[in-house]
Coordinates of C-alpha atoms (C1' of nucleotides) in Angstrom, one line a residue:
Chain A
X1 CA -5.2 -16.4 23.2
X2 CA -3.0 -16.0 26.2
X3 CA -0.1 -13.7 25.5
X4 CA 2.1 -15.8 27.7
X5 CA 1.5 -18.7 25.3
X6 CA 1.6 -16.8 22.1
X7 CA 4.5 -15.9 19.8
X8 CA 4.6 -12.1 19.6
X9 CA 8.2 -10.7 19.4
X10 CA 7.7 -7.0 19.8
X11 CA 10.4 -4.4 19.2
X12 CA 10.8 -1.4 21.3
X13 CA 13.0 0.4 18.9
X14 CA 12.6 1.0 15.2
X15 CA 14.7 -1.4 13.1
X16 CA 17.0 0.7 11.0
X17 CA 16.0 -0.9 7.7
X18 CA 12.4 0.3 8.0
X19 CA 11.7 3.8 6.7
X20 CA 8.0 4.1 6.3
X21 CA 5.5 3.8 9.1
X22 CA 3.7 0.7 8.1
X23 CA 7.0 -1.2 7.7
X24 CA 8.2 0.0 11.0
X25 CA 5.0 -0.9 12.8
X26 CA 4.7 -4.3 11.2
X27 CA 8.2 -5.1 12.3
X28 CA 7.7 -3.6 15.8
X29 CA 4.3 -5.3 16.3
X30 CA 5.8 -8.7 15.5
X31 CA 3.8 -9.2 12.4
X32 CA 6.6 -9.9 9.9
X33 CA 10.2 -10.5 9.8
X34 CA 12.4 -10.1 6.8
X35 CA 14.0 -13.2 5.4
X36 CA 15.7 -11.7 2.3
X37 CA 15.2 -8.4 0.4
X38 CA 11.5 -8.2 -0.3
X39 CA 10.8 -11.6 1.2
X40 CA 9.1 -11.9 4.6
X41 CA 8.0 -14.4 7.1
X42 CA 4.5 -13.8 8.4
X43 CA 4.6 -14.1 12.1
X44 CA 1.4 -15.2 13.9
X45 CA -0.1 -11.8 14.4
X46 CA 0.6 -10.7 10.8
X47 CA -0.6 -14.0 9.5
X48 CA -3.9 -13.6 11.3
X49 CA -4.5 -10.2 9.7
X50 CA -3.4 -11.5 6.3
X51 CA -6.1 -14.2 6.6
X52 CA -8.7 -11.7 7.6
X53 CA -7.9 -9.5 4.6
X54 CA -7.8 -12.6 2.4
X55 CA -11.2 -13.7 3.6
X56 CA -12.8 -10.4 2.8
X57 CA -11.4 -10.5 -0.7
X58 CA -12.6 -14.0 -1.1
X59 CA -16.1 -13.3 0.1
X60 CA -16.6 -10.3 -2.2
X61 CA -15.2 -12.3 -5.2
X62 CA -17.6 -15.1 -4.5
X63 CA -20.4 -12.7 -4.1
X64 CA -19.6 -11.2 -7.5
X65 CA -19.8 -14.6 -9.0
X66 CA -16.2 -15.4 -9.4
X67 CA -15.1 -19.0 -8.7
X68 CA -12.0 -19.8 -6.6
X69 CA -9.4 -22.3 -7.6
X70 CA -5.7 -22.5 -6.9
X71 CA -3.0 -22.5 -9.5
X72 CA 0.6 -23.4 -8.7
X73 CA 3.4 -20.9 -8.0
X74 CA 5.7 -22.7 -10.5
X75 CA 4.8 -22.7 -14.1
X76 CA 6.3 -24.3 -17.2
X77 CA 8.0 -21.8 -19.6
X78 CA 6.2 -23.5 -22.5
X79 CA 3.0 -21.7 -21.9
X80 CA 4.7 -18.3 -21.8
X81 CA 6.4 -19.1 -25.0
X82 CA 3.0 -19.7 -26.5
X83 CA 1.7 -16.3 -25.5
X84 CA 5.0 -14.7 -26.6
X85 CA 5.7 -13.3 -23.1
X86 CA 8.6 -15.5 -22.1
X87 CA 11.1 -13.4 -23.9
X88 CA 9.4 -10.1 -23.3
X89 CA 8.9 -10.3 -19.5
X90 CA 12.5 -9.5 -18.6
X91 CA 14.5 -10.1 -15.4
X92 CA 11.6 -9.5 -13.1
X93 CA 10.6 -13.0 -13.9
X94 CA 12.4 -15.5 -11.8
X95 CA 13.5 -18.3 -14.1
X96 CA 14.3 -21.8 -12.8
X97 CA 15.5 -24.9 -14.4
X98 CA 14.5 -28.3 -13.0
X99 CA 16.5 -31.5 -12.9
X100 CA 15.4 -32.5 -16.3
X101 CA 16.6 -29.2 -17.7
X102 CA 13.1 -28.0 -18.3
X103 CA 12.6 -24.2 -18.1
X104 CA 10.3 -23.2 -15.3
X105 CA 9.4 -19.9 -13.7
X106 CA 8.0 -18.7 -10.5
X107 CA 4.7 -17.0 -11.6
X108 CA 4.6 -13.2 -11.6
X109 CA 1.0 -13.5 -12.9
X110 CA -1.2 -16.1 -14.3
X111 CA -2.9 -15.2 -17.6
X112 CA -1.2 -18.0 -19.5
X113 CA -1.9 -20.7 -17.0
X114 CA -5.6 -19.7 -16.5
X115 CA -6.1 -19.5 -20.3
X116 CA -4.7 -23.0 -20.6
X117 CA -7.0 -24.2 -17.9
X118 CA -10.0 -22.5 -19.5
X119 CA -9.4 -23.7 -23.0
X120 CA -9.2 -27.3 -21.9
X121 CA -12.4 -27.0 -19.9
X122 CA -14.8 -24.8 -21.8
X123 CA -15.8 -25.4 -25.4
X124 CA -19.2 -23.7 -25.8
X125 CA -20.5 -20.2 -25.5
X126 CA -23.3 -21.7 -23.4
X127 CA -20.8 -22.2 -20.6
X128 CA -20.0 -18.5 -20.5
X129 CA -19.5 -16.2 -18.7
X130 CA -16.9 -17.5 -16.3
X131 CA -14.8 -15.7 -13.9
X132 CA -12.0 -17.7 -12.2
X133 CA -9.8 -16.5 -9.5
X134 CA -7.2 -17.6 -7.0
X135 CA -5.2 -16.1 -4.1
X136 CA -1.7 -17.2 -4.4
X137 CA 1.9 -16.1 -3.8
X138 CA 3.6 -14.4 -6.7
X139 CA 7.2 -13.5 -7.2
X140 CA 8.5 -10.6 -9.1
X141 CA 12.2 -10.1 -8.9
X142 CA 12.1 -6.3 -8.4
X143 CA 15.4 -4.6 -8.8
X144 CA 14.7 -2.6 -5.7
X145 CA 12.2 -4.0 -3.2
X146 CA 11.3 -1.6 -0.5
X147 CA 8.7 -0.4 2.0
X148 CA 8.3 -3.8 3.6
X149 CA 5.3 -5.7 2.2
X150 CA 4.2 -2.7 0.2
X151 CA 6.7 -3.6 -2.4
X152 CA 8.1 -7.0 -1.8
X153 CA 9.4 -9.5 -4.3
X154 CA 7.2 -12.2 -2.9
X155 CA 3.6 -11.1 -2.4
X156 CA 0.2 -12.5 -2.0
X157 CA -2.2 -11.5 -4.8
X158 CA -5.7 -12.2 -5.7
X159 CA -6.0 -12.5 -9.4
X160 CA -9.3 -13.1 -11.3
X161 CA -9.8 -13.7 -15.0
X162 CA -13.1 -13.3 -16.8
X163 CA -14.1 -15.0 -20.0
X164 CA -17.0 -13.8 -22.1
X165 CA -18.4 -14.4 -25.5
X166 CA -18.3 -10.8 -26.7
X167 CA -17.2 -7.4 -25.7
X168 CA -20.4 -6.2 -24.2
X169 CA -20.5 -9.1 -21.9
X170 CA -16.8 -8.7 -21.1
X171 CA -17.3 -5.0 -20.2
X172 CA -20.2 -6.0 -17.9
X173 CA -17.8 -8.5 -16.2
X174 CA -15.3 -5.7 -15.9
X175 CA -17.8 -3.4 -14.1
X176 CA -19.0 -6.2 -11.9
X177 CA -15.5 -6.6 -10.6
X178 CA -15.1 -2.9 -10.4
X179 CA -18.1 -2.7 -8.0
X180 CA -16.8 -5.7 -6.0
X181 CA -13.5 -3.9 -5.5
X182 CA -15.1 -0.9 -4.1
X183 CA -17.0 -3.0 -1.7
X184 CA -13.9 -5.0 -0.8
X185 CA -11.8 -2.1 0.1
X186 CA -14.6 -0.3 2.0
X187 CA -15.1 -3.4 4.1
X188 CA -11.5 -3.0 5.3
X189 CA -12.1 0.5 6.5
X190 CA -10.5 2.1 3.6
X191 CA -11.5 4.8 1.1
X192 CA -11.0 3.4 -2.4
X193 CA -10.4 5.8 -5.3
X194 CA -10.6 4.2 -8.7
X195 CA -8.4 6.0 -11.1
X196 CA -8.5 5.6 -14.9
X197 CA -5.3 3.8 -15.9
X198 CA -3.5 3.6 -19.2
X199 CA -5.7 2.2 -22.0
X200 CA -2.9 0.4 -23.6
X201 CA -2.1 0.0 -27.3
X202 CA -5.4 -1.6 -28.3
X203 CA -8.0 1.1 -28.6
X204 CA -11.1 0.8 -26.4
X205 CA -9.3 -1.2 -23.7
X206 CA -10.4 -0.3 -20.2
X207 CA -8.3 -0.3 -17.0
X208 CA -8.6 1.3 -13.6
X209 CA -6.2 1.4 -10.7
X210 CA -7.6 1.3 -7.2
X211 CA -5.9 3.6 -4.8
X212 CA -6.7 3.8 -1.1
X213 CA -6.5 7.0 0.7
X214 CA -3.5 7.4 3.1
X215 CA -1.7 10.6 4.0
X216 CA 1.6 8.8 3.5
X217 CA 0.6 7.3 0.2
X218 CA 3.1 7.5 -2.7
X219 CA 0.8 8.9 -5.4
X220 CA -1.0 12.2 -5.4
X221 CA -4.7 11.9 -6.4
X222 CA -7.1 14.3 -7.9
X223 CA -10.7 13.3 -8.1
X224 CA -14.3 14.2 -8.2
X225 CA -15.9 13.6 -4.7
X226 CA -18.7 11.7 -6.4
X227 CA -16.2 8.9 -7.0
X228 CA -16.0 8.0 -3.4
X229 CA -19.6 8.6 -2.8
X230 CA -20.7 5.9 -5.2
X231 CA -22.9 3.3 -3.7
X232 CA -21.5 0.3 -5.5
X233 CA -24.3 -2.0 -4.2
X234 CA -26.8 -0.2 -6.4
X235 CA -25.0 -0.1 -9.6
X236 CA -25.9 -2.3 -12.6
X237 CA -22.7 -3.4 -14.3
X238 CA -24.6 -4.3 -17.4
X239 CA -26.0 -0.8 -17.9
X240 CA -24.2 1.2 -20.6
X241 CA -25.1 4.4 -18.8
X242 CA -23.5 3.2 -15.6
X243 CA -20.5 2.1 -17.5
X244 CA -20.1 5.4 -19.3
X245 CA -20.6 7.3 -16.0
X246 CA -17.9 5.4 -14.2
X247 CA -15.5 5.3 -17.2
X248 CA -15.8 9.1 -17.6
X249 CA -15.7 10.5 -14.1
X250 CA -12.6 12.4 -13.2
X251 CA -10.0 10.7 -11.0
X252 CA -6.3 10.8 -11.8
X253 CA -2.9 10.2 -10.2
X254 CA -0.5 13.2 -10.2
X255 CA 1.3 11.7 -13.3
X256 CA -1.9 11.8 -15.4
X257 CA -3.5 14.8 -13.8
X258 CA -4.7 17.5 -16.2
X259 CA -5.5 20.6 -14.2
X260 CA -7.4 22.3 -16.9
X261 CA -9.6 19.3 -17.5
X262 CA -10.1 18.8 -13.8
X263 CA -11.3 22.4 -13.4
X264 CA -13.5 22.3 -16.5
X265 CA -15.3 19.1 -15.6
X266 CA -15.5 19.1 -11.8
X267 CA -17.2 21.9 -9.9
X268 CA -15.0 23.4 -7.2
X269 CA -17.0 22.0 -4.2
X270 CA -16.5 18.5 -5.5
X271 CA -12.8 18.7 -6.3
X272 CA -10.6 16.6 -4.0
X273 CA -6.9 16.1 -3.6
X274 CA -5.4 13.3 -1.6
X275 CA -2.6 10.9 -1.4
X276 CA -3.1 7.2 -2.0
X277 CA -1.6 3.7 -2.3
X278 CA -2.4 1.5 -5.2
X279 CA -3.8 -1.8 -4.1
X280 CA -5.5 -3.2 -7.1
X281 CA -6.0 -2.9 -10.8
X282 CA -8.6 -4.2 -13.3
X283 CA -8.1 -4.7 -17.0
X284 CA -10.2 -5.5 -20.0
X285 CA -7.9 -6.8 -22.7
X286 CA -10.1 -8.6 -25.1
X287 CA -8.4 -11.4 -27.0
X288 CA -4.8 -10.6 -26.2
X289 CA -4.2 -14.0 -24.8
X290 CA -7.1 -16.0 -26.1
X291 CA -6.1 -15.4 -29.7
X292 CA -2.5 -16.6 -29.6
X293 CA -3.3 -19.3 -27.1
X294 CA -6.3 -20.5 -29.1
X295 CA -8.8 -20.1 -26.3
X296 CA -12.0 -20.4 -28.4
X297 CA -15.5 -21.6 -27.8
X298 CA -18.2 -22.5 -30.3
X299 CA -20.5 -19.6 -30.8
X300 CA -24.3 -19.7 -31.3
X301 CA -23.8 -20.5 -35.0
X302 CA -21.2 -23.1 -34.4
X303 CA -18.2 -21.1 -35.5
X304 CA -15.2 -20.7 -33.1
X305 CA -14.9 -17.4 -31.3
X306 CA -11.9 -16.3 -29.3
X307 CA -13.1 -15.4 -25.8
X308 CA -13.0 -11.8 -24.5
X309 CA -11.0 -11.6 -21.4
X310 CA -10.3 -9.3 -18.5
X311 CA -8.0 -9.7 -15.4
X312 CA -8.4 -8.3 -12.0
X313 CA -5.7 -8.1 -9.4
X314 CA -5.6 -7.2 -5.7
X315 CA -2.3 -6.9 -3.8
X316 CA -3.5 -8.7 -0.7
X317 CA -0.2 -8.6 1.2
X318 CA 0.3 -5.0 0.1
X319 CA -3.1 -4.2 1.5
X320 CA -1.8 -4.8 5.1
X321 CA 0.8 -2.1 4.6
X322 CA -1.8 0.2 3.0
X323 CA -4.3 -0.3 5.9
X324 CA -1.6 0.5 8.4
X325 CA -0.5 3.6 6.5
X326 CA -4.2 4.7 6.6
X327 CA -4.8 3.6 10.2
X328 CA -2.2 4.4 12.8
X329 CA -1.2 7.0 15.3
X330 CA 1.9 7.8 17.2
X331 CA 1.4 4.9 19.5
X332 CA 1.0 2.3 16.9
X333 CA -1.5 0.5 14.7
X334 CA -5.2 1.2 14.9
X335 CA -6.9 -1.7 13.2
X336 CA -10.3 -1.4 11.6
X337 CA -12.4 -4.0 13.3
X338 CA -13.0 -6.1 10.2
X339 CA -9.3 -7.0 9.8
X340 CA -8.0 -6.8 13.4
X341 CA -6.1 -9.8 14.5
X342 CA -8.1 -9.9 17.7
X343 CA -11.1 -7.9 18.6
X344 CA -10.2 -7.4 22.3
X345 CA -7.0 -7.0 24.2
X346 CA -7.6 -8.1 27.8
X347 CA -5.0 -6.6 30.2
X348 CA -4.4 -8.0 33.6
X349 CA -2.8 -5.1 35.4
X350 CA -1.6 -7.2 38.4
X351 CA -1.0 -10.8 37.7
X352 CA 0.2 -11.3 41.3
X353 CA -3.2 -10.4 42.6
X354 CA -5.4 -13.4 42.9
X355 CA -8.5 -11.4 42.5
X356 CA -7.4 -9.7 39.4
X357 CA -6.2 -12.9 37.8
X358 CA -9.5 -14.7 38.7
X359 CA -11.5 -11.9 37.2
X360 CA -9.4 -11.8 34.0
X361 CA -9.5 -15.6 33.6
X362 CA -13.3 -15.6 34.0
X363 CA -13.9 -12.8 31.6
X364 CA -11.5 -14.3 29.1
X365 CA -13.3 -17.6 29.2
X366 CA -16.6 -16.0 28.9
X367 CA -15.7 -13.8 25.9
X368 CA -13.9 -16.7 24.2
X369 CA -17.0 -18.9 24.6
X370 CA -19.1 -16.1 23.1
X371 CA -16.8 -16.3 20.0
X372 CA -15.0 -13.1 20.6
X373 CA -11.3 -13.1 19.6
X374 CA -9.4 -12.0 22.7
X375 CA -5.7 -11.5 23.2
X376 CA -5.2 -11.8 27.0
X377 CA -2.1 -10.2 28.4
X378 CA -1.5 -12.4 31.4
X379 CA 2.3 -11.7 31.5
X380 CA 3.9 -10.4 34.6
X381 CA 5.1 -7.1 33.2
X382 CA 4.9 -3.5 34.3
X383 CA 1.7 -1.7 33.6
X384 CA 3.3 0.7 31.2
X385 CA 4.8 -2.0 29.1
X386 CA 1.4 -3.7 28.8
X387 CA -0.4 -0.6 27.7
X388 CA 2.3 0.3 25.2
X389 CA 2.3 -3.2 23.7
X390 CA -1.5 -3.2 23.4
X391 CA -1.5 0.2 21.8
X392 CA 1.2 -0.9 19.4
X393 CA -0.6 -3.9 18.1
X394 CA -3.7 -1.8 17.8
X395 CA -6.6 -4.1 18.8
X396 CA -9.9 -2.2 18.5
X397 CA -10.8 -2.6 22.2
X398 CA -8.9 -2.9 25.4
X399 CA -10.4 -4.4 28.6
X400 CA -8.3 -3.3 31.5
X401 CA -8.7 -5.0 34.9
X402 CA -6.7 -3.9 37.9
X403 CA -7.1 -3.8 41.7
X404 CA -8.5 -0.3 41.6
X405 CA -11.4 -0.9 39.3
X406 CA -12.0 -4.4 40.7
X407 CA -12.7 -3.0 44.1
X408 CA -15.9 -1.6 42.6
X409 CA -16.4 -4.6 40.4
X410 CA -15.6 -2.5 37.3
X411 CA -13.6 -3.2 34.1
X412 CA -12.3 -0.4 32.1
X413 CA -13.2 -0.5 28.4
X414 CA -11.1 1.5 26.0
X415 CA -11.6 2.2 22.4
X416 CA -8.2 2.2 20.6
X417 CA -9.3 4.5 17.8
X418 CA -10.8 7.3 19.9
X419 CA -8.8 6.8 23.0
X420 CA -12.1 6.9 25.0
X421 CA -12.3 4.9 28.1
X422 CA -15.1 4.0 30.4
X423 CA -15.4 1.9 33.5
X424 CA -18.4 -0.4 33.6
X425 CA -19.6 -3.5 35.3
X426 CA -18.4 -6.8 33.8
X427 CA -21.8 -7.7 32.4
X428 CA -22.0 -4.4 30.6
X429 CA -18.6 -4.8 29.1
X430 CA -19.5 -8.2 27.9
X431 CA -22.7 -7.0 26.3
X432 CA -20.9 -4.0 24.8
X433 CA -18.5 -6.2 23.0
X434 CA -20.9 -9.1 22.0
X435 CA -23.6 -6.6 20.9
X436 CA -26.0 -8.2 23.4
X437 CA -28.1 -6.1 25.7
Chain B
rC1 C1' 20.4 -0.9 -13.5
rG2 C1' 23.0 4.3 -12.4
rG3 C1' 24.3 7.2 -7.8
rG4 C1' 25.0 7.1 -2.4
rG5 C1' 25.3 4.7 2.5
rC6 C1' 25.7 0.8 6.1
rG7 C1' 27.2 -4.4 8.0
rU8 C1' 30.2 -4.6 15.7
rA9 C1' 25.4 -8.7 21.4
rG10 C1' 18.3 -10.1 20.1
rC11 C1' 17.3 -4.2 18.9
rU12 C1' 19.5 0.9 18.5
rC13 C1' 24.3 2.3 18.1
rA14 C1' 29.7 3.9 19.9
rG15 C1' 34.7 2.3 18.8
rC16 C1' 37.6 2.7 12.9
rC17 C1' 40.3 8.7 11.1
rU18 C1' 45.5 7.9 14.5
rG19 C1' 46.2 -0.7 14.6
rG20 C1' 47.7 -2.8 20.9
rU21 C1' 42.8 -7.5 26.0
rA22 C1' 35.3 -5.8 22.2
rG23 C1' 31.8 -1.3 24.6
rA24 C1' 27.0 1.4 26.0
rG25 C1' 21.6 1.8 26.4
rC26 C1' 17.5 -1.3 25.7
rG27 C1' 16.1 -6.5 25.7
rC28 C1' 17.4 -11.5 28.0
rU29 C1' 18.5 -14.8 32.8
rA30 C1' 18.4 -15.0 38.5
rG31 C1' 17.2 -12.8 43.2
rC32 C1' 14.9 -8.9 46.0
rU33 C1' 11.9 -4.6 45.9
rU34 C1' 8.0 -2.4 43.0
rU35 C1' 3.0 -2.3 40.4
rG36 C1' -3.1 2.2 36.7
rG37 C1' 1.3 4.3 31.1
rG38 C1' 7.7 1.2 28.2
rA39 C1' 9.9 0.3 37.0
rG40 C1' 14.5 0.1 40.8
rC41 C1' 18.7 -2.3 42.8
rU42 C1' 22.2 -6.4 42.7
rA43 C1' 24.4 -10.4 40.1
rG44 C1' 24.9 -12.7 35.3
rA45 C1' 24.7 -14.7 30.1
rA46 C1' 25.5 -13.1 25.5
rG47 C1' 29.7 -11.1 19.7
rC48 C1' 34.6 -15.8 14.3
rC49 C1' 33.3 -6.9 14.6
rG50 C1' 29.2 -10.0 7.3
rG51 C1' 32.9 -13.4 4.6
rA52 C1' 37.7 -14.3 2.1
rG53 C1' 42.5 -12.8 1.0
rG54 C1' 46.5 -9.3 2.1
rU55 C1' 49.9 -5.7 5.0
rU56 C1' 51.8 -6.0 10.1
rC57 C1' 55.1 -8.6 15.8
rG58 C1' 49.8 -7.5 16.2
rA59 C1' 43.7 -5.9 12.3
rA60 C1' 36.8 -4.4 14.3
rU61 C1' 40.3 -0.5 12.8
rC62 C1' 44.7 -0.1 6.9
rC63 C1' 44.4 -2.5 1.6
rU64 C1' 42.0 -5.8 -2.2
rC65 C1' 38.0 -8.8 -3.5
rU66 C1' 33.3 -10.6 -2.3
rC67 C1' 28.3 -11.2 -0.1
rG68 C1' 24.2 -8.9 2.2
rC69 C1' 21.0 -4.9 3.5
rC70 C1' 19.2 0.3 3.2
rC71 C1' 18.3 5.1 0.7
rC72 C1' 17.7 8.4 -4.0
rG73 C1' 16.6 7.7 -9.2
rA74 C1' 14.6 4.7 -13.4
rC75 C1' 10.7 0.4 -13.0
rC76 C1' 6.4 -2.0 -10.7
rA77 C1' 0.4 -5.1 -7.5

RNA sequence: CGGGGCGUAGCUCAGCCUGGUAGAGCGCUAGCUUUGGGAGCUAGAAGCCGGAGGUUCGAAUCCUCUCGCCCCGACCA
């Protein structure tokens, strides 16, 4: 993409409404623009990142056996009356009336809708287990939205719902998602810390919140180092030992932290303290919805059984804020490669120089053909402005071409994260980025 | 929802107390000069001073109401 042809409205100064670093940087880097309190337009650069993050979430859900579908944003109130939540949910739920005076709502979550879909489609235990998910915009009319996309009213969420014939199978589904979550967040360059969450009123319920480490995070975390060293690709979600191990390790937010227990159970060298941002939560809730909504299947002996359910959420749009909170420096964003909007920023230091421009155009064409995502700064701007812009938007690599290096047929390759820079011949730079030799 | 703050040019903000022709820096446009870390000079464009009512000869400024946004708290992916 040529920057001259792109839409990237950068801000030199910090907008006064933004207090936290991710919000400021997203605004300044031209990723989002606020439309109303807690409601944002995703500008081209932000949209690209959102799609990258979405795709990683999707791939790991698919890999874990979940099946994607798409439910609507607007739901009939009727289903929520059936589950009993219509009157319970409160003002956070945006209620709408259509022209026929039917009560509708903009979905804050989808348990009712998915249970309805499920009960109409699955009648036998032989069709279980099932795990259905979608990635869809939600709306919760928060009293006080803040921190940009970290706590918006409209937000993109992945929510999955598992259906099993009995508790043992449901718990296995739960830990399968648990492992998928660890993998998902790690792929985004984050350090996930799964924290035991409230078990709720029904005894035996399971829930974990996933926090990702960020110095500016809102919750304090105390945990056993083993938690982050878990190799999720090797765990067997159906093994009771594994389940017990995960369910019992020590990891807590500051609200739940019990110093005495922490010190009793975790040896000093494994005790860790950090700050984090919550980006996901998993629940096992049994028949809480299947019972009232009559989501039953025929069991092996022919008698109807209410299915055992769990739900699994990831705050996809919030993740962008979390990633930036975890990955930035005083110059701007430092994208992990897996979610970067472009892999390379190509800077033409002197557009007026025919040699520079030719060299840039050629390299740009070559990289693009090789499938590398390149943002090519071909604008006629001062050098400092170009470097500052590129640092701000945080692409992992910068290729800098100017008259000085070009005299020796060299391009400068910089790594945003480390600040390292090295001059090399064009072929070497090309191979460096494409992984060729 | 309780408490506080702010709405003036695209952005950051001054002006308001003490009413009298709407300002600065950055950005934007044009030209010239510059060119390896947010360039310089010159000339421009740009604002129903959030909205409505009121007081006054006269309101960005004073009064009333309203809308929006931000911060702290309670609440949440």
